[in-house]
XYZ file of C-alpha atoms in Angstrom:
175
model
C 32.789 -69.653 -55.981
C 34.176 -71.533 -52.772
C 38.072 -70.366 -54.253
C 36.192 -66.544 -54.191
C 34.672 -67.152 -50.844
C 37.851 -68.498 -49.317
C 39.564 -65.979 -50.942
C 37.618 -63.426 -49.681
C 38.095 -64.109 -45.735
C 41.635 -64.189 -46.421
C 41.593 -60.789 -47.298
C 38.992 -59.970 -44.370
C 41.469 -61.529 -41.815
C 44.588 -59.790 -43.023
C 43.429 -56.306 -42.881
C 45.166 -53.792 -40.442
C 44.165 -53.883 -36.457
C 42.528 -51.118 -35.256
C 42.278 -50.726 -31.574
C 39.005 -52.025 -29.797
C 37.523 -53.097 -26.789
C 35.509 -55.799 -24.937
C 32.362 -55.275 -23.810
C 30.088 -56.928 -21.182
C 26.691 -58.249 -22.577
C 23.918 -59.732 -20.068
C 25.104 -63.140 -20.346
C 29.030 -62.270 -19.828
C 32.127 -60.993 -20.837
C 35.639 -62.342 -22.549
C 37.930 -63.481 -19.931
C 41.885 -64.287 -20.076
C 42.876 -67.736 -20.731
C 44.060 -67.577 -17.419
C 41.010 -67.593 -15.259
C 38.846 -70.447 -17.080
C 38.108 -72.913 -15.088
C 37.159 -75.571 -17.635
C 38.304 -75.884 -21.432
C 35.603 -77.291 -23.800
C 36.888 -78.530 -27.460
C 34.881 -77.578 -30.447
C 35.415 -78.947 -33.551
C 33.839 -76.436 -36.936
C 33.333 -78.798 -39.405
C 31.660 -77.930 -42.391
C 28.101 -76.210 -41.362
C 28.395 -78.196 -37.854
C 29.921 -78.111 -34.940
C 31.041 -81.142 -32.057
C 29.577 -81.008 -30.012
C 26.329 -79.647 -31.176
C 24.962 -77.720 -27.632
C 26.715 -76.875 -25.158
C 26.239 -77.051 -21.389
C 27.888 -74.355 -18.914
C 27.309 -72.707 -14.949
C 26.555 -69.260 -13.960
C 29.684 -67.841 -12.313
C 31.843 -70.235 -14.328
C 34.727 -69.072 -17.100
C 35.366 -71.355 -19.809
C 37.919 -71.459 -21.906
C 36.728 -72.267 -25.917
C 38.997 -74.265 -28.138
C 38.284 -74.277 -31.389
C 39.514 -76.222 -34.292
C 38.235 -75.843 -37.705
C 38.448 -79.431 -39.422
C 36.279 -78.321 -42.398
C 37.135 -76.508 -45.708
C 35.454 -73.170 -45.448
C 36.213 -70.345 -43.104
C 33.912 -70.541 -40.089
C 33.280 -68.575 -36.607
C 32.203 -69.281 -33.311
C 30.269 -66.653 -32.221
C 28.094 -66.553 -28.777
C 25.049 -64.554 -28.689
C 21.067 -64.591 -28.416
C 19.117 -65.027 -31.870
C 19.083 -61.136 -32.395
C 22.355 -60.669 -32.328
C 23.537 -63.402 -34.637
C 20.993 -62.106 -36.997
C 22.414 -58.689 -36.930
C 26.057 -59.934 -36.550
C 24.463 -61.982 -40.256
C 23.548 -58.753 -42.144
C 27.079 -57.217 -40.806
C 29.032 -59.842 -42.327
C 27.129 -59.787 -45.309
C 27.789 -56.214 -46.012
C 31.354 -56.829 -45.377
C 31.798 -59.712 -47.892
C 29.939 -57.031 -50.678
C 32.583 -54.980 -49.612
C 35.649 -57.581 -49.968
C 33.705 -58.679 -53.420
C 33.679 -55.336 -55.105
C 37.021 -54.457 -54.906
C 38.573 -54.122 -50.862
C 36.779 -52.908 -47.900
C 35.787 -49.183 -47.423
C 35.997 -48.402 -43.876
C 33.842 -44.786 -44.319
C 30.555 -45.415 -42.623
C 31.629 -48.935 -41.136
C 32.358 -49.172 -37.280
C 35.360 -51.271 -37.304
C 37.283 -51.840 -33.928
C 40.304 -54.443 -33.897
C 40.388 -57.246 -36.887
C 42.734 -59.924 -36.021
C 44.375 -63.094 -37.286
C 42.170 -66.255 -37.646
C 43.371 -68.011 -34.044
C 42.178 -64.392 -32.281
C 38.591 -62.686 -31.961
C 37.684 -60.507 -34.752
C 35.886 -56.582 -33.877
C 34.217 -55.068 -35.612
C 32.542 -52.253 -33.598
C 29.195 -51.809 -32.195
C 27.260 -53.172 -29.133
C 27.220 -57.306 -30.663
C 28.853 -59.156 -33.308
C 32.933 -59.598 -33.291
C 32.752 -55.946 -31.404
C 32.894 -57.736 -27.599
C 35.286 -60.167 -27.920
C 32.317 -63.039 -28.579
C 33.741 -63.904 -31.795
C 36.232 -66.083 -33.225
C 36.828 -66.629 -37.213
C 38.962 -69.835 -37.508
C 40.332 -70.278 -41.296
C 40.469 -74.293 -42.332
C 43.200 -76.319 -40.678
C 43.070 -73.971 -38.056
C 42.816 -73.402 -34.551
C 41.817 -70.766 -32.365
C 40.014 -69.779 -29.052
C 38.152 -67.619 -26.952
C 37.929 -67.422 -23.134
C 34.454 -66.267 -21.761
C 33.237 -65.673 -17.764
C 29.301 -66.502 -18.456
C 27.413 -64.572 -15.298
C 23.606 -65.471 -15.641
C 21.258 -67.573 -17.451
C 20.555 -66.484 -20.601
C 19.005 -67.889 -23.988
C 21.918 -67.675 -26.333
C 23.660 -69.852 -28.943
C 26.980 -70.358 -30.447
C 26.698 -69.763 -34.129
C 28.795 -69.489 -37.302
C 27.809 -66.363 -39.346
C 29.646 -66.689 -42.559
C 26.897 -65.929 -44.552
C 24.755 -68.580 -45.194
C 25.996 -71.009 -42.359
C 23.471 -70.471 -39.754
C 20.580 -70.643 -41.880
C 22.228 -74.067 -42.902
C 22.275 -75.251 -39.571
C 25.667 -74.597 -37.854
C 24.018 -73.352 -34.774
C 23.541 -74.503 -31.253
C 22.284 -73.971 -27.993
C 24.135 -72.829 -25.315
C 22.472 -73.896 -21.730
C 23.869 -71.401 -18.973
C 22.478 -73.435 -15.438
């Protein structure tokens, strides 16, 4: 099954890009490497992260890295509880998809879908669709740049399915 799985986000990772773009949510928006201000390591292990919460300012841009030391595909994706639950049942319906024979894109809003050391997008107002997403296949690396504006409750989660509701969730405070 874990061969399947793996297999699975392969596929997912190396479909075509389709043009997308960022969007701003309450509690920020992606940046360019450029402007952060700070760079935070973050190690995806399997169903955990280092460190475990996660501690930025208002006003301040930080700049992700994220390495994936574990065996299983994972993501870092920032958002409040409702969106990581959405984001959940999104990325379940896609791994149906990849399961049954390749992804139908009819009735799917898919934006831009790109290699595992870029954010994924897949459309719509949360998920991968505003840059807040990064899948990270094992023995990999990738990152994601974001310019956090106001305090907000929201946590950095992995939503392959099943990870989150293992634990591989954590707070992120925005002071």
């Amino acid at each position: 099954m874990k061969c399947l799985f793996i297999a699975a986000a392969l596929a997912l990772v190396s479909l075509p890009t389709f043009a997308g773009e960022a969007q701003t949510f309450a509690f920020g928006e992606p940046a360019p490497a450029s402007k952060a201000t700070r760079t935070v390591n973050v190690v995806l292990k399997d169903i955990a992260f280092e460190p475990g919460n996660l501690e930025v300012k208002a006003g301040e841009t930080v700049r992700f890295v994220l390495v994936n030391e574990g065996k299983l595909p994972h993501e870092f994706n920032l958002g409040d509880k409702a969106m990581h639950a959405e984001h959940q049942k999104e990325m379940v319906a896609m791994q149906g998809k990849l399961f049954t024979g390749g992804m139908n894109h009819e009735g799917m809003d898919h934006g831009q879908m790109m290699n595992n050391s870029q954010a994924m997008d897949h459309g719509g107002g949360h998920g991968h669709a505003g840059g807040n997403t990064v899948l990270v296949m094992p023995g990999q690396r990738g990152e994601l740049t974001w310019t956090f504006r106001k305090s907000a409750p929201i946590e950095f989660a992995c939503n392959v399915p099943g990870h989150y509701q293992a634990g591989m969730v954590g707070a992120l405070t925005i002071e």
